[in-house]
Tab-separated table of C-alpha atoms and ligand atoms in Angstrom:
chain	number	residue	atom	x	y	z
A	12	MET	CA	2.792	-54.101	-3.257
A	13	LEU	CA	4.266	-50.729	-2.480
A	14	PRO	CA	5.530	-50.027	1.029
A	15	ASP	CA	3.405	-47.646	3.134
A	16	ARG	CA	4.524	-44.063	2.890
A	17	PRO	CA	4.039	-41.577	5.694
A	18	ALA	CA	1.359	-38.997	4.957
A	19	ARG	CA	2.895	-35.788	3.708
A	20	ASP	CA	1.996	-32.605	5.567
A	21	THR	CA	0.941	-30.230	2.790
A	22	ARG	CA	1.356	-27.172	4.995
A	23	ALA	CA	4.971	-28.079	5.633
A	24	ARG	CA	5.460	-28.559	1.887
A	25	ALA	CA	3.950	-25.132	1.156
A	26	SER	CA	6.299	-23.613	3.702
A	27	GLU	CA	9.286	-25.312	2.065
A	28	LEU	CA	8.260	-23.928	-1.316
A	29	GLN	CA	7.840	-20.392	0.014
A	30	GLN	CA	11.247	-20.465	1.625
A	31	ALA	CA	13.024	-22.099	-1.276
A	32	PRO	CA	15.863	-19.930	-2.554
A	33	ARG	CA	15.446	-18.472	-5.999
A	34	PRO	CA	17.594	-20.001	-8.714
A	35	ALA	CA	20.643	-17.840	-9.422
A	36	SER	CA	19.324	-17.042	-12.884
A	37	THR	CA	16.319	-15.211	-11.385
A	38	THR	CA	18.165	-12.958	-8.965
A	39	VAL	CA	16.079	-9.893	-8.246
A	40	ALA	CA	17.667	-6.478	-7.830
A	41	THR	CA	17.288	-4.792	-4.457
A	42	HIS	CA	17.067	-1.101	-3.708
A	43	LYS	CA	17.538	1.125	-0.691
A	44	VAL	CA	14.295	2.713	0.476
A	45	THR	CA	14.391	5.695	2.836
A	46	VAL	CA	11.176	6.727	4.543
A	47	HIS	CA	10.926	9.960	6.533
A	48	ASP	CA	8.064	9.287	8.933
A	49	ARG	CA	7.131	12.912	9.567
A	50	GLN	CA	4.498	12.133	12.191
A	51	ARG	CA	6.923	10.184	14.388
A	52	GLY	CA	10.066	12.136	13.510
A	53	VAL	CA	11.884	8.966	12.463
A	54	VAL	CA	13.842	8.084	9.327
A	55	TYR	CA	13.903	4.444	8.246
A	56	GLU	CA	16.323	2.953	5.736
A	57	PHE	CA	15.795	-0.580	4.501
A	58	VAL	CA	16.396	-2.741	1.460
A	59	VAL	CA	13.536	-3.902	-0.758
A	60	PRO	CA	13.699	-6.362	-3.677
A	61	GLU	CA	12.183	-4.671	-6.699
A	62	ASP	CA	9.508	-7.385	-6.978
A	63	GLN	CA	8.296	-6.877	-3.390
A	64	TYR	CA	5.871	-4.331	-1.950
A	65	ILE	CA	7.643	-1.668	0.078
A	66	LEU	CA	5.155	-1.723	2.986
A	67	HIS	CA	5.260	-5.513	3.340
A	68	THR	CA	9.043	-5.579	3.229
A	69	ALA	CA	9.261	-2.842	5.855
A	70	GLU	CA	6.936	-4.780	8.141
A	71	ALA	CA	9.025	-7.925	7.691
A	72	GLN	CA	11.900	-5.868	9.131
A	73	ASP	CA	9.798	-4.650	12.097
A	74	ILE	CA	9.368	-1.182	10.612
A	75	ARG	CA	5.890	0.164	11.288
A	76	LEU	CA	4.486	2.557	8.701
A	77	PRO	CA	0.954	3.919	8.258
A	78	PHE	CA	-1.529	1.683	6.433
A	79	ALA	CA	-5.160	0.572	6.468
A	80	CYS	CA	-6.531	-1.384	3.490
A	81	ARG	CA	-3.267	-2.819	2.094
A	82	HIS	CA	-4.872	-2.943	-1.348
A	83	GLY	CA	-4.033	0.435	-2.863
A	84	CYS	CA	-7.444	1.959	-2.253
A	85	CYS	CA	-7.597	4.018	0.965
A	86	THR	CA	-4.474	6.266	0.637
A	87	SER	CA	-3.464	5.754	4.311
A	88	CYS	CA	0.003	4.618	3.224
A	89	ALA	CA	0.521	7.458	0.746
A	90	VAL	CA	3.888	9.181	0.578
A	91	ARG	CA	5.515	11.997	-1.368
A	92	ILE	CA	8.486	10.845	-3.394
A	93	LYS	CA	11.522	13.026	-2.731
A	94	SER	CA	13.830	11.148	-5.103
A	95	GLY	CA	13.700	7.971	-7.144
A	96	GLN	CA	10.682	6.177	-8.553
A	97	ILE	CA	8.073	3.725	-7.346
A	98	ARG	CA	6.257	1.392	-9.719
A	99	GLN	CA	2.625	1.106	-8.589
A	100	PRO	CA	0.379	-0.426	-11.241
A	101	GLU	CA	-2.149	-1.565	-8.605
A	102	ALA	CA	-2.523	1.839	-6.942
A	103	LEU	CA	-6.213	2.434	-7.583
A	104	GLY	CA	-6.516	4.933	-4.726
A	105	ILE	CA	-4.636	7.730	-6.450
A	106	SER	CA	-5.092	9.195	-9.879
A	107	ALA	CA	-2.485	9.319	-12.611
A	108	GLU	CA	-2.346	13.063	-11.958
A	109	LEU	CA	-1.352	12.540	-8.314
A	110	LYS	CA	1.200	9.925	-9.338
A	111	ASP	CA	2.658	12.480	-11.746
A	112	GLN	CA	2.815	14.943	-8.844
A	113	GLY	CA	5.016	12.479	-6.952
A	114	TYR	CA	2.594	10.624	-4.704
A	115	ALA	CA	2.782	6.877	-4.210
A	116	LEU	CA	1.146	4.135	-2.171
A	117	LEU	CA	3.647	1.974	-0.283
A	118	CYS	CA	1.268	-0.968	0.171
A	119	VAL	CA	1.260	-1.661	-3.563
A	120	GLY	CA	4.495	0.104	-4.505
A	121	PHE	CA	7.663	-1.543	-5.822
A	122	PRO	CA	10.971	0.344	-5.825
A	123	SER	CA	12.347	0.926	-9.323
A	124	GLY	CA	15.682	2.038	-7.862
A	125	ASP	CA	16.879	3.657	-4.664
A	126	VAL	CA	14.036	5.831	-3.467
A	127	GLU	CA	13.464	8.411	-0.733
A	128	VAL	CA	9.961	9.310	0.399
A	129	GLU	CA	8.202	11.171	3.185
A	130	THR	CA	4.884	10.374	4.812
A	131	GLN	CA	1.990	12.635	3.901
A	132	ASP	CA	0.125	15.025	6.148
A	133	GLU	CA	-2.902	13.322	7.670
A	134	ASP	CA	-5.441	12.618	4.921
A	135	GLU	CA	-3.509	14.859	2.488
A	136	VAL	CA	-3.771	12.483	-0.441
A	137	TYR	CA	-7.310	11.443	0.445
A	138	TRP	CA	-8.447	15.062	0.143
A	139	LEU	CA	-6.442	15.661	-3.018
A	140	GLN	CA	-7.979	12.546	-4.527
A	141	PHE	CA	-11.554	12.744	-3.245
A	142	GLY	CA	-11.994	16.232	-1.767
A	143	ARG	CA	-13.555	17.635	-4.925
A	144	TYR	CA	-16.521	15.386	-4.259
A	145	PHE	CA	-16.994	16.699	-0.717
A	146	ALA	CA	-15.989	20.352	-1.086
A	147	ARG	CA	-19.147	21.655	-2.673
A	148	GLY	CA	-20.593	23.114	0.492
A	149	PRO	CA	-23.215	21.678	2.777
A	150	VAL	CA	-25.461	18.972	1.465
A	151	GLU	CA	-28.963	20.273	0.742
A	152	ARG	CA	-31.719	18.514	2.586
A	153	ASP	CA	-33.942	16.559	0.225
A	154	ASP	CA	-37.249	16.148	2.035
A	155	TYR	CA	-38.723	14.012	-0.721
A	156	ALA	CA	-35.778	11.532	-0.613
A	157	LEU	CA	-35.986	11.508	3.181
A	158	GLU	CA	-39.699	10.763	3.019
A	159	LEU	CA	-39.082	7.873	0.623
A	160	ALA	CA	-36.338	6.482	2.845
A	161	MET	CA	-38.551	6.705	5.943
A	162	GLY	CA	-41.317	4.908	4.067
A	163	ASP	CA	-39.051	1.905	3.594
A	164	GLU	CA	-38.597	1.389	7.331
B	28	FES	S1	-2.974	0.921	2.927
B	28	FES	FE1	-4.709	1.595	1.835
B	28	FES	S2	-3.869	2.411	0.027
B	28	FES	FE2	-2.176	1.567	1.046
């Protein structure tokens, strides 16, 4: 008969795994990220491993940057790249055209090297990305559609 073993706390085990150091053979390069927060008049410099999101890494260092969805969709965390490059394959909120123009989303952005960025003007990227859908003048009233909608209530 086997001796009784104490029950293992799986949460503690998960924590151990998350904090386990990487083997030396999988060392990840780190890069200096500089963010000019134009709204607050502050410049932040911090180091980000190239396999980590810039926004998340900043927050882990008590640096507060703009965000909302954290999933690359809303453009609240958008920045203009002044120098360097950001890899952002999950950035669904901005088009390839805007990426080519130097915009990036920090919530889903990885530094490809040292990078310097500046925060956007309020809703700048949102309007560049979606404004064409709203900038066609006032919406025409559709009495027939309104009548149908009222009939459903
Ligand atoms: S926080 Fe929404 S796109 Fe980054």
